[in-house]
Amino acid sequence: MEKSANYTWKNFLIADLSGKIITVFKDIFLGIYFLKITQGNIVNVSSYYITFFIAYLICILLVNRLQKTNLIRMFRIGIILNLMQCVILLLAGEQIANYIVPFALFSSIGNAFYYYPEQIIIKRINHEKDFQNYITKDQILKYTVNIIIPILLGYCISKNSYELAFVILILLIFISFIFSLFIKGFDLKHEKINLKKFFRNVKNNDNQKLVKLLSLRTVFRGLSSFSVLSTLITMLTFIVVSTELSLGSISSFITIISILAIYLTNKFVKKEHLTKAFIPMAIIQSIIIVILTVGMIYFDTENLLHIGSITISMAFFLVLLYNIVNGIINPIFETSNSIIYYECMCKQNIDIKDEPTYIFWFEIMINISRSLGYLILIFVSNIGFNLNIIAYLIVIFTLMYIVFAYIMRKIVKEYLI
């Protein structure tokens, strides 16, 4: 029985690579691709993300109503729909620029089928509730993918075209689908989303304050983590390095740093000590980003720096430091955040019937805050949009990490220690 459970756990971890692979592509290359084929129209790119985030919430509700479709079947459908996104991009080519909003709607359907069951499966597959161990392995696997995929796709795009990158994505996602066929051995049922009933249960179980804190944490994560801030840093990097291969290479290099940061943190820093470091880390990150932004705006970024036998521009040096700072601190926050999320889920004794609603509520919180971030981007772009403005926006959204860190610290201190 234990051997079978371990086998299922490994199959799920590999099958879940589908989401990691498509996420790497979307985070690093999709926004740049849309910017290229729309002649730099940031409003179109932001419209894609806003449509995607809002439609995703509606799609979760619709997917949840498919009571005859169990979680594993939903997960497999999500993998297939992720694959179909790549097929559409491959077949449509640059004509996709005329259908960015419909494509966002289709993408949101795929994500709903994928991420709605994924979160429930993660909770149920960890019978010992050893989320520290699972999330750490999952994050290391994720960042390993983040080393290989950016260089591979960046090379394909720079040397050939985006079409070859889409073909490679299709093949990799298909392999993930094969492994998903072997996932079995645990409860596959799910209940309908019922927010009214969920909050009544939360109130009756004295979990109201914790849910409020978790909700605020989610809002500030949406404003500070992998959404508009990630897009801005990617744009800033691409403006400076100018090619997808260079962009992918930097991303892979930063990912290696991220893996080391996660490994060393988990090996040498105790949980209670890490929790105390949340706020100082966020403050240090913000201070460094402010200093780098001042350098970006007031120094001559065309100046050349000589480091040994290497000569690089000031702009490249500053952008590299941007990425290194975020590459060290962001993964530590994300790993801690995932562990806290699932541990709090267990701490509240969330009934299996309430799991879909619990997940849906936090999806509402994070997708609304992500949409707000891109609305701010649209508003600012109508005033003006250049390297300096991108740098200013990065500072503003990085400052959100301080609030995010404070709330995380409060949750751990009051409920998990």
PDB file of C-alpha atoms in Angstrom, residues 36-146:
ATOM      1  CA  LYS A  36       6.254  41.909 -30.610  1.00  0.00           C
ATOM      2  CA  ILE A  37       3.230  40.959 -32.707  1.00  0.00           C
ATOM      3  CA  THR A  38       1.196  43.969 -31.456  1.00  0.00           C
ATOM      4  CA  GLN A  39       4.047  46.453 -32.078  1.00  0.00           C
ATOM      5  CA  GLY A  40       4.625  47.066 -28.364  1.00  0.00           C
ATOM      6  CA  ASN A  41       0.993  47.572 -27.341  1.00  0.00           C
ATOM      7  CA  ILE A  42       1.129  47.092 -23.557  1.00  0.00           C
ATOM      8  CA  VAL A  43      -2.651  47.623 -23.302  1.00  0.00           C
ATOM      9  CA  ASN A  44      -3.268  44.505 -25.410  1.00  0.00           C
ATOM     10  CA  VAL A  45      -0.881  42.474 -23.261  1.00  0.00           C
ATOM     11  CA  SER A  46      -2.506  43.715 -20.038  1.00  0.00           C
ATOM     12  CA  SER A  47      -5.955  42.998 -21.504  1.00  0.00           C
ATOM     13  CA  TYR A  48      -4.895  39.391 -22.054  1.00  0.00           C
ATOM     14  CA  TYR A  49      -3.934  38.959 -18.393  1.00  0.00           C
ATOM     15  CA  ILE A  50      -6.983  40.774 -16.975  1.00  0.00           C
ATOM     16  CA  THR A  51      -9.364  38.763 -19.184  1.00  0.00           C
ATOM     17  CA  PHE A  52      -7.528  35.588 -18.221  1.00  0.00           C
ATOM     18  CA  PHE A  53      -7.655  36.214 -14.461  1.00  0.00           C
ATOM     19  CA  ILE A  54     -11.339  37.210 -14.343  1.00  0.00           C
ATOM     20  CA  ALA A  55     -12.535  34.503 -16.752  1.00  0.00           C
ATOM     21  CA  TYR A  56     -10.539  31.931 -14.784  1.00  0.00           C
ATOM     22  CA  LEU A  57     -12.747  32.499 -11.739  1.00  0.00           C
ATOM     23  CA  ILE A  58     -15.907  31.965 -13.774  1.00  0.00           C
ATOM     24  CA  CYS A  59     -14.413  28.847 -15.368  1.00  0.00           C
ATOM     25  CA  ILE A  60     -13.593  27.358 -11.950  1.00  0.00           C
ATOM     26  CA  LEU A  61     -17.273  27.652 -11.021  1.00  0.00           C
ATOM     27  CA  LEU A  62     -18.272  25.920 -14.252  1.00  0.00           C
ATOM     28  CA  VAL A  63     -15.670  23.163 -13.895  1.00  0.00           C
ATOM     29  CA  ASN A  64     -16.712  22.597 -10.296  1.00  0.00           C
ATOM     30  CA  ARG A  65     -20.272  21.824 -11.478  1.00  0.00           C
ATOM     31  CA  LEU A  66     -19.028  18.812 -13.440  1.00  0.00           C
ATOM     32  CA  GLN A  67     -19.778  16.436 -10.590  1.00  0.00           C
ATOM     33  CA  LYS A  68     -19.544  13.323 -12.770  1.00  0.00           C
ATOM     34  CA  THR A  69     -15.967  14.235 -13.753  1.00  0.00           C
ATOM     35  CA  ASN A  70     -13.553  13.298 -10.980  1.00  0.00           C
ATOM     36  CA  LEU A  71     -10.466  15.276 -10.054  1.00  0.00           C
ATOM     37  CA  ILE A  72      -7.976  13.198 -12.020  1.00  0.00           C
ATOM     38  CA  ARG A  73     -10.037  13.385 -15.216  1.00  0.00           C
ATOM     39  CA  MET A  74     -10.285  17.164 -14.761  1.00  0.00           C
ATOM     40  CA  PHE A  75      -6.524  17.348 -14.249  1.00  0.00           C
ATOM     41  CA  ARG A  76      -5.910  15.371 -17.452  1.00  0.00           C
ATOM     42  CA  ILE A  77      -8.320  17.587 -19.397  1.00  0.00           C
ATOM     43  CA  GLY A  78      -6.374  20.587 -18.065  1.00  0.00           C
ATOM     44  CA  ILE A  79      -3.117  19.113 -19.393  1.00  0.00           C
ATOM     45  CA  ILE A  80      -4.714  18.531 -22.811  1.00  0.00           C
ATOM     46  CA  LEU A  81      -6.069  22.105 -22.895  1.00  0.00           C
ATOM     47  CA  ASN A  82      -2.605  23.429 -21.978  1.00  0.00           C
ATOM     48  CA  LEU A  83      -1.289  21.453 -24.926  1.00  0.00           C
ATOM     49  CA  MET A  84      -4.032  22.908 -27.159  1.00  0.00           C
ATOM     50  CA  GLN A  85      -2.978  26.450 -26.215  1.00  0.00           C
ATOM     51  CA  CYS A  86       0.413  25.716 -27.770  1.00  0.00           C
ATOM     52  CA  VAL A  87      -1.234  24.156 -30.829  1.00  0.00           C
ATOM     53  CA  ILE A  88      -3.355  27.289 -31.318  1.00  0.00           C
ATOM     54  CA  LEU A  89      -0.300  29.551 -31.000  1.00  0.00           C
ATOM     55  CA  LEU A  90       1.544  27.332 -33.492  1.00  0.00           C
ATOM     56  CA  LEU A  91      -1.258  27.323 -36.081  1.00  0.00           C
ATOM     57  CA  ALA A  92      -2.379  30.935 -35.675  1.00  0.00           C
ATOM     58  CA  GLY A  93       1.087  32.469 -35.776  1.00  0.00           C
ATOM     59  CA  GLU A  94       1.108  36.268 -35.596  1.00  0.00           C
ATOM     60  CA  GLN A  95      -2.613  36.319 -36.440  1.00  0.00           C
ATOM     61  CA  ILE A  96      -3.217  35.526 -32.758  1.00  0.00           C
ATOM     62  CA  ALA A  97      -2.715  39.286 -32.235  1.00  0.00           C
ATOM     63  CA  ASN A  98      -6.266  39.735 -33.554  1.00  0.00           C
ATOM     64  CA  TYR A  99      -7.657  37.204 -31.075  1.00  0.00           C
ATOM     65  CA  ILE A 100      -5.811  37.936 -27.846  1.00  0.00           C
ATOM     66  CA  VAL A 101      -8.969  38.211 -25.722  1.00  0.00           C
ATOM     67  CA  PRO A 102     -10.593  34.998 -27.110  1.00  0.00           C
ATOM     68  CA  PHE A 103      -7.260  33.227 -26.578  1.00  0.00           C
ATOM     69  CA  ALA A 104      -7.222  34.481 -22.974  1.00  0.00           C
ATOM     70  CA  LEU A 105     -10.716  33.015 -22.501  1.00  0.00           C
ATOM     71  CA  PHE A 106      -9.581  29.650 -23.858  1.00  0.00           C
ATOM     72  CA  SER A 107      -6.456  29.725 -21.661  1.00  0.00           C
ATOM     73  CA  SER A 108      -8.588  30.400 -18.588  1.00  0.00           C
ATOM     74  CA  ILE A 109     -10.655  27.278 -19.293  1.00  0.00           C
ATOM     75  CA  GLY A 110      -7.476  25.185 -19.456  1.00  0.00           C
ATOM     76  CA  ASN A 111      -6.173  26.666 -16.212  1.00  0.00           C
ATOM     77  CA  ALA A 112      -9.478  26.010 -14.422  1.00  0.00           C
ATOM     78  CA  PHE A 113      -9.437  22.345 -15.419  1.00  0.00           C
ATOM     79  CA  TYR A 114      -5.788  22.109 -14.359  1.00  0.00           C
ATOM     80  CA  TYR A 115      -5.323  24.161 -11.199  1.00  0.00           C
ATOM     81  CA  TYR A 116      -8.716  23.587  -9.554  1.00  0.00           C
ATOM     82  CA  PRO A 117      -8.142  19.821  -9.119  1.00  0.00           C
ATOM     83  CA  GLU A 118      -4.361  20.197  -8.709  1.00  0.00           C
ATOM     84  CA  GLN A 119      -4.599  22.003  -5.366  1.00  0.00           C
ATOM     85  CA  ILE A 120      -7.087  19.497  -3.950  1.00  0.00           C
ATOM     86  CA  ILE A 121      -4.976  16.562  -5.164  1.00  0.00           C
ATOM     87  CA  ILE A 122      -1.851  18.002  -3.498  1.00  0.00           C
ATOM     88  CA  LYS A 123      -3.679  18.109  -0.164  1.00  0.00           C
ATOM     89  CA  ARG A 124      -5.046  14.583  -0.480  1.00  0.00           C
ATOM     90  CA  ILE A 125      -1.878  12.963  -1.772  1.00  0.00           C
ATOM     91  CA  ASN A 126       0.048  14.075   1.309  1.00  0.00           C
ATOM     92  CA  HIS A 127      -1.456  11.627   3.773  1.00  0.00           C
ATOM     93  CA  GLU A 128       1.090  12.476   6.453  1.00  0.00           C
ATOM     94  CA  LYS A 129       0.484  16.184   5.924  1.00  0.00           C
ATOM     95  CA  ASP A 130       4.202  16.536   5.290  1.00  0.00           C
ATOM     96  CA  PHE A 131       3.808  19.645   3.185  1.00  0.00           C
ATOM     97  CA  GLN A 132       7.282  20.952   4.067  1.00  0.00           C
ATOM     98  CA  ASN A 133       8.843  17.923   2.370  1.00  0.00           C
ATOM     99  CA  TYR A 134       6.439  17.861  -0.588  1.00  0.00           C
ATOM    100  CA  ILE A 135       6.516  21.591  -1.355  1.00  0.00           C
ATOM    101  CA  THR A 136      10.313  21.690  -1.090  1.00  0.00           C
ATOM    102  CA  LYS A 137      10.687  18.839  -3.609  1.00  0.00           C
ATOM    103  CA  ASP A 138       8.025  20.373  -5.824  1.00  0.00           C
ATOM    104  CA  GLN A 139       9.723  23.771  -5.777  1.00  0.00           C
ATOM    105  CA  ILE A 140      13.152  22.282  -6.550  1.00  0.00           C
ATOM    106  CA  LEU A 141      11.626  20.363  -9.475  1.00  0.00           C
ATOM    107  CA  LYS A 142       9.910  23.557 -10.613  1.00  0.00           C
ATOM    108  CA  TYR A 143      13.133  25.547 -10.558  1.00  0.00           C
ATOM    109  CA  THR A 144      15.000  22.719 -12.298  1.00  0.00           C
ATOM    110  CA  VAL A 145      12.461  23.029 -15.117  1.00  0.00           C
ATOM    111  CA  ASN A 146      13.026  26.775 -14.963  1.00  0.00           C
TER     112      ASN A 146
END
